[in-house]
mmCIF file of C-alpha atoms and ligand atoms in Angstrom:
data_model
loop_
_atom_site.group_PDB
_atom_site.id
_atom_site.type_symbol
_atom_site.label_atom_id
_atom_site.label_comp_id
_atom_site.label_asym_id
_atom_site.label_seq_id
_atom_site.Cartn_x
_atom_site.Cartn_y
_atom_site.Cartn_z
ATOM 1 C CA MET A 1 -0.135 -0.167 0.154
ATOM 2 C CA SER A 2 1.561 3.498 -0.843
ATOM 3 C CA THR A 3 2.242 5.971 1.851
ATOM 4 C CA SER A 4 2.004 8.825 -0.117
ATOM 5 C CA LEU A 5 -0.768 11.358 0.434
ATOM 6 C CA PRO A 6 -3.143 11.274 -2.761
ATOM 7 C CA MET A 7 -2.192 15.136 -3.306
ATOM 8 C CA HIS A 8 1.233 13.960 -3.479
ATOM 9 C CA GLY A 9 0.711 11.420 -6.314
ATOM 10 C CA ASP A 10 4.261 9.819 -6.957
ATOM 11 C CA LYS A 11 6.324 13.161 -6.195
ATOM 12 C CA SER A 12 8.201 13.261 -2.854
ATOM 13 C CA VAL A 13 7.993 16.286 -0.429
ATOM 14 C CA ALA A 14 11.615 17.160 -1.873
ATOM 15 C CA ASP A 15 10.086 17.248 -5.724
ATOM 16 C CA HIS A 16 7.216 19.607 -4.693
ATOM 17 C CA ILE A 17 9.660 21.999 -2.371
ATOM 18 C CA THR A 18 11.900 22.117 -5.815
ATOM 19 C CA ILE A 19 8.678 22.594 -8.087
ATOM 20 C CA GLY A 20 7.769 25.630 -5.441
ATOM 21 C CA LEU A 21 11.171 27.110 -5.699
ATOM 22 C CA SER A 22 11.142 26.777 -9.379
ATOM 23 C CA LYS A 23 7.845 28.664 -9.260
ATOM 24 C CA VAL A 24 9.234 31.319 -7.190
ATOM 25 C CA ALA A 25 12.361 31.637 -9.746
ATOM 26 C CA ALA A 26 9.898 31.825 -12.872
ATOM 27 C CA ALA A 27 7.675 34.464 -11.009
ATOM 28 C CA LEU A 28 11.018 36.704 -10.251
ATOM 29 C CA ARG A 29 12.048 36.158 -13.724
ATOM 30 C CA SER A 30 8.812 37.372 -15.243
ATOM 31 C CA GLN A 31 8.730 40.261 -12.819
ATOM 32 C CA ALA A 32 12.319 41.025 -14.062
ATOM 33 C CA TRP A 33 11.278 40.829 -17.682
ATOM 34 C CA GLU A 34 7.889 42.840 -17.226
ATOM 35 C CA GLY A 35 9.574 45.554 -14.976
ATOM 36 C CA GLY A 36 12.737 45.911 -17.244
ATOM 37 C CA THR A 37 11.374 46.053 -20.673
ATOM 38 C CA ALA A 38 9.664 49.512 -20.327
ATOM 39 C CA ARG A 39 13.129 50.713 -19.150
ATOM 40 C CA ARG A 40 15.086 48.734 -21.842
ATOM 41 C CA LEU A 41 16.647 46.806 -18.871
ATOM 42 C CA THR A 42 17.255 42.950 -19.242
ATOM 43 C CA PRO A 43 17.231 40.730 -16.151
ATOM 44 C CA THR A 44 20.924 40.414 -16.119
ATOM 45 C CA GLN A 45 21.494 44.310 -16.133
ATOM 46 C CA GLY A 46 18.733 44.470 -13.409
ATOM 47 C CA GLN A 47 20.385 42.051 -11.241
ATOM 48 C CA ILE A 48 23.560 44.061 -11.439
ATOM 49 C CA LEU A 49 22.122 47.188 -10.683
ATOM 50 C CA ALA A 50 20.644 45.654 -7.651
ATOM 51 C CA LEU A 51 23.807 44.091 -6.360
ATOM 52 C CA LEU A 52 25.723 47.328 -6.710
ATOM 53 C CA ALA A 53 22.782 48.931 -4.775
ATOM 54 C CA GLU A 54 22.917 46.454 -2.000
ATOM 55 C CA ARG A 55 26.921 46.731 -1.839
ATOM 56 C CA ALA A 56 26.983 50.800 -1.850
ATOM 57 C CA GLY A 57 29.993 52.031 -0.325
ATOM 58 C CA GLU A 58 31.991 48.878 -1.170
ATOM 59 C CA PRO A 59 34.057 48.639 -4.283
ATOM 60 C CA VAL A 60 32.604 45.981 -6.662
ATOM 61 C CA ARG A 61 34.760 44.377 -8.965
ATOM 62 C CA LEU A 62 33.717 42.838 -12.456
ATOM 63 C CA ASN A 63 34.814 39.068 -11.455
ATOM 64 C CA GLN A 64 32.813 39.648 -8.132
ATOM 65 C CA VAL A 65 29.641 40.527 -9.885
ATOM 66 C CA ALA A 66 30.033 37.339 -12.330
ATOM 67 C CA ALA A 67 30.627 35.106 -9.363
ATOM 68 C CA GLU A 68 27.815 36.559 -6.981
ATOM 69 C CA LEU A 69 25.376 36.517 -9.950
ATOM 70 C CA CYS A 70 26.180 32.829 -11.238
ATOM 71 C CA MET A 71 27.337 34.542 -14.717
ATOM 72 C CA THR A 72 30.423 34.218 -17.060
ATOM 73 C CA ALA A 73 32.712 36.876 -16.904
ATOM 74 C CA ALA A 74 31.958 37.555 -20.541
ATOM 75 C CA THR A 75 28.413 37.854 -19.556
ATOM 76 C CA ALA A 76 29.190 40.267 -16.735
ATOM 77 C CA SER A 77 31.391 42.233 -19.105
ATOM 78 C CA ASP A 78 28.933 42.599 -21.735
ATOM 79 C CA ALA A 79 26.061 43.831 -19.495
ATOM 80 C CA VAL A 80 28.355 46.297 -17.429
ATOM 81 C CA ALA A 81 29.483 47.742 -20.819
ATOM 82 C CA THR A 82 25.762 48.324 -21.909
ATOM 83 C CA LEU A 83 25.063 49.734 -18.322
ATOM 84 C CA GLU A 84 27.854 52.067 -18.878
ATOM 85 C CA GLN A 85 26.655 53.233 -22.414
ATOM 86 C CA LYS A 86 23.268 54.007 -20.574
ATOM 87 C CA ARG A 87 25.167 56.054 -18.181
ATOM 88 C CA LEU A 88 23.922 53.999 -15.204
ATOM 89 C CA VAL A 89 27.327 52.833 -14.048
ATOM 90 C CA THR A 90 31.089 53.876 -14.165
ATOM 91 C CA LYS A 91 34.109 51.773 -14.138
ATOM 92 C CA SER A 92 37.411 52.602 -12.866
ATOM 93 C CA ARG A 93 40.771 50.770 -11.855
ATOM 94 C CA SER A 94 40.815 49.478 -8.289
ATOM 95 C CA SER A 95 42.852 51.292 -5.944
ATOM 96 C CA ASP A 96 44.457 48.321 -4.462
ATOM 97 C CA ASP A 97 44.897 46.381 -7.929
ATOM 98 C CA HIS A 98 45.339 48.473 -11.285
ATOM 99 C CA ARG A 99 44.532 45.409 -13.402
ATOM 100 C CA ALA A 100 41.271 45.182 -11.490
ATOM 101 C CA LEU A 101 37.963 47.151 -12.629
ATOM 102 C CA THR A 102 35.452 48.260 -10.078
ATOM 103 C CA ILE A 103 32.221 49.237 -10.902
ATOM 104 C CA ALA A 104 29.799 51.711 -9.118
ATOM 105 C CA LEU A 105 26.446 53.221 -9.550
ATOM 106 C CA THR A 106 25.784 56.593 -11.072
ATOM 107 C CA GLY A 107 23.094 59.053 -9.668
ATOM 108 C CA ALA A 108 20.826 57.863 -12.438
ATOM 109 C CA GLY A 109 21.954 53.984 -11.997
ATOM 110 C CA ARG A 110 20.924 54.390 -8.231
ATOM 111 C CA ARG A 111 17.430 55.557 -9.056
ATOM 112 C CA GLU A 112 17.077 52.617 -11.701
ATOM 113 C CA ALA A 113 18.424 50.187 -8.921
ATOM 114 C CA GLN A 114 15.698 51.376 -6.510
ATOM 115 C CA ARG A 115 13.040 50.432 -9.177
ATOM 116 C CA THR A 116 14.580 47.152 -10.091
ATOM 117 C CA MET A 117 14.885 46.109 -6.309
ATOM 118 C CA GLY A 118 11.017 46.255 -6.387
ATOM 119 C CA TRP A 119 10.994 43.161 -8.898
ATOM 120 C CA THR A 120 11.262 41.125 -5.700
ATOM 121 C CA ASP A 121 8.267 42.614 -3.679
ATOM 122 C CA VAL A 122 5.893 40.056 -5.068
ATOM 123 C CA VAL A 123 8.121 37.627 -3.242
ATOM 124 C CA ARG A 124 8.598 39.482 -0.034
ATOM 125 C CA ALA A 125 4.948 39.894 0.287
ATOM 126 C CA GLY A 126 4.538 36.183 0.677
ATOM 127 C CA VAL A 127 7.383 35.814 3.137
ATOM 128 C CA ALA A 128 6.161 38.896 5.332
ATOM 129 C CA GLY A 129 2.991 36.605 5.563
ATOM 130 C CA MET A 130 4.746 33.840 7.385
ATOM 131 C CA THR A 131 5.074 33.456 11.056
ATOM 132 C CA PRO A 132 8.612 34.114 12.672
ATOM 133 C CA ASP A 133 8.830 30.456 13.393
ATOM 134 C CA GLU A 134 8.140 29.699 9.928
ATOM 135 C CA GLN A 135 10.638 32.282 8.799
ATOM 136 C CA ALA A 136 13.528 30.807 10.980
ATOM 137 C CA VAL A 137 12.874 27.259 9.718
ATOM 138 C CA PHE A 138 12.671 28.584 6.035
ATOM 139 C CA LEU A 139 16.020 30.646 6.255
ATOM 140 C CA ARG A 140 17.591 27.515 7.769
ATOM 141 C CA GLY A 141 16.249 25.537 4.808
ATOM 142 C CA LEU A 142 17.764 28.044 2.434
ATOM 143 C CA THR A 143 21.034 28.016 3.970
ATOM 144 C CA LYS A 144 21.334 24.631 3.390
ATOM 145 C CA ILE A 145 20.279 24.885 -0.196
ATOM 146 C CA ILE A 146 22.735 27.590 -0.532
ATOM 147 C CA ARG A 147 25.572 25.343 0.797
ATOM 148 C CA SER A 148 24.727 22.490 -1.443
ATOM 149 C CA LEU A 149 24.796 24.764 -4.400
ATOM 150 C CA GLN A 150 28.162 26.005 -3.437
ATOM 151 C CA GLU A 151 29.465 22.334 -2.987
ATOM 152 C CA GLN A 152 28.042 21.559 -6.160
ATOM 153 C CA GLY A 153 29.923 24.506 -7.685
ATOM 154 C CA VAL A 154 26.952 26.304 -8.994
ATOM 155 C CA ILE A 155 27.469 29.090 -6.510
ATOM 156 C CA SER A 156 31.051 30.527 -5.883
ATOM 157 C CA ILE A 157 30.531 33.025 -3.045
ATOM 158 C CA ALA A 158 27.676 33.198 -0.573
ATOM 159 C CA ARG A 159 28.257 35.421 2.536
ATOM 160 C CA GLN A 160 26.287 33.412 4.780
ATOM 161 C CA CYS A 161 26.700 32.782 8.556
ATOM 162 C CA ALA A 162 27.479 29.181 8.166
ATOM 163 C CA GLY A 163 30.604 29.757 6.104
ATOM 164 C CA CYS A 164 31.717 32.572 8.057
ATOM 165 C CA THR A 165 34.597 32.605 10.544
ATOM 166 C CA TYR A 166 32.705 34.805 13.231
ATOM 167 C CA PHE A 167 29.921 32.195 13.264
ATOM 168 C CA GLN A 168 29.609 29.864 16.080
ATOM 169 C CA PRO A 169 26.836 27.560 16.024
ATOM 170 C CA TYR A 170 24.956 26.174 19.253
ATOM 171 C CA VAL A 171 27.312 27.520 21.585
ATOM 172 C CA HIS A 172 24.656 29.174 24.032
ATOM 173 C CA ALA A 173 21.997 27.075 26.025
ATOM 174 C CA ASP A 174 19.149 29.517 25.027
ATOM 175 C CA ALA A 175 17.154 27.547 22.713
ATOM 176 C CA ALA A 176 16.054 31.070 21.304
ATOM 177 C CA LYS A 177 19.527 32.347 20.582
ATOM 178 C CA PRO A 178 21.905 29.157 20.148
ATOM 179 C CA HIS A 179 24.453 30.554 18.114
ATOM 180 C CA HIS A 180 26.846 33.625 18.294
ATOM 181 C CA CYS A 181 28.013 36.165 15.992
ATOM 182 C CA GLY A 182 31.848 36.932 16.828
ATOM 183 C CA PHE A 183 31.801 40.090 14.737
ATOM 184 C CA VAL A 184 29.059 41.972 16.817
ATOM 185 C CA ASN A 185 29.806 39.363 19.802
ATOM 186 C CA LYS A 186 26.207 38.672 20.440
ATOM 187 C CA PRO A 187 23.953 35.504 20.556
ATOM 188 C CA MET A 188 21.577 34.913 17.463
ATOM 189 C CA GLY A 189 18.614 33.047 16.765
ATOM 190 C CA GLU A 190 18.033 30.900 13.657
ATOM 191 C CA GLY A 191 15.762 33.650 12.257
ATOM 192 C CA GLN A 192 18.706 36.051 12.615
ATOM 193 C CA LEU A 193 21.070 33.912 10.311
ATOM 194 C CA ARG A 194 22.161 35.929 7.506
ATOM 195 C CA LEU A 195 22.553 34.947 3.678
ATOM 196 C CA ASP A 196 24.285 38.090 2.504
ATOM 197 C CA CYS A 197 26.340 39.621 5.219
ATOM 198 C CA PRO A 198 28.585 42.629 4.473
ATOM 199 C CA ASP A 199 30.854 41.620 7.727
ATOM 200 C CA PHE A 200 31.466 37.985 6.402
ATOM 201 C CA ILE A 201 35.055 36.775 6.720
ATOM 202 C CA PRO A 202 35.310 33.240 4.936
ATOM 203 C CA GLY A 203 37.426 30.641 7.083
ATOM 204 C CA SER A 204 39.899 28.133 5.489
ATOM 205 C CA GLU A 205 37.821 25.082 3.784
ATOM 206 C CA ALA A 206 38.661 22.868 6.897
ATOM 207 C CA GLU A 207 37.277 25.505 9.402
ATOM 208 C CA GLN A 208 34.314 26.132 7.309
ATOM 209 C CA ALA A 209 33.851 22.243 6.942
ATOM 210 C CA ASP A 210 33.867 22.079 10.732
ATOM 211 C CA ARG A 211 31.500 25.010 11.361
ATOM 212 C CA TRP A 212 28.986 23.271 8.996
ATOM 213 C CA ARG A 213 29.151 20.036 10.971
ATOM 214 C CA GLN A 214 28.358 21.784 14.222
ATOM 215 C CA PHE A 215 25.674 23.911 12.582
ATOM 216 C CA LEU A 216 23.974 20.550 11.457
ATOM 217 C CA ASP A 217 24.916 18.120 14.473
ATOM 218 C CA GLY A 218 24.008 21.132 17.093
ATOM 219 C CA SER A 219 20.290 21.345 16.133
ATOM 220 C CA LYS A 220 19.870 17.488 17.049
ATOM 221 C CA GLY A 221 17.987 16.815 20.389
ATOM 222 C CA ARG A 222 17.168 20.627 20.885
HETATM 223 S S1 SF4 B 1 29.753 38.559 10.858
HETATM 224 FE FE1 SF4 B 1 27.850 38.397 9.648
HETATM 225 S S2 SF4 B 1 27.960 36.351 8.343
HETATM 226 FE FE2 SF4 B 1 29.281 36.455 10.104
HETATM 227 S S3 SF4 B 1 28.481 35.155 11.818
HETATM 228 FE FE3 SF4 B 1 28.071 37.648 12.046
HETATM 229 S S4 SF4 B 1 26.282 38.038 11.057
HETATM 230 FE FE4 SF4 B 1 26.769 35.965 10.335
#
């Protein structure tokens, strides 16, 4: 006798979650095209503007754009060249490495980036409707998915707590705030995990593997 619920058919829960995430990705892509078409921006160009806006005040290099947005160096370079022609970004030589190019938003680019970042509002509305407990569980799940994408080589950079040298998982007895961030020197709960933190410092591979194991094992029996 099948143990599947009739609504699941022959698909597993993992299949349904994967389908759900694909739908979210498709909705974001459609929003990006719809919002961008009127202003003649491709989703790639919009993603670059949004990344630069999130990193305001930090020098962002071309190779970093490519790595963080999972695109080839050539695609990133072409998109940045187009944005430069539209006067939405400027390129300059990095002050610490003159062979590297850094990219920054112009005033018009900053305004365009604000509109671009609105493309994600449709998803944010759904996330905002979740309870704090649901958000914390979801955040932990996303942390695991992103870690897996890194291990598979799909994502090269993820500035998330689980890979950060400051992160100390399950060092506190308080179930509401079991982790510790050494950067701010404060306990943190699952709902405070960061997926893109400006203060992230990666540890060595061995350190990251140890920390990840502590993060997974620490939840057992709690
Ligand atoms: S510095 Fe940022 S990424 Fe690192 S543990 Fe603290 S909050 Fe997490």
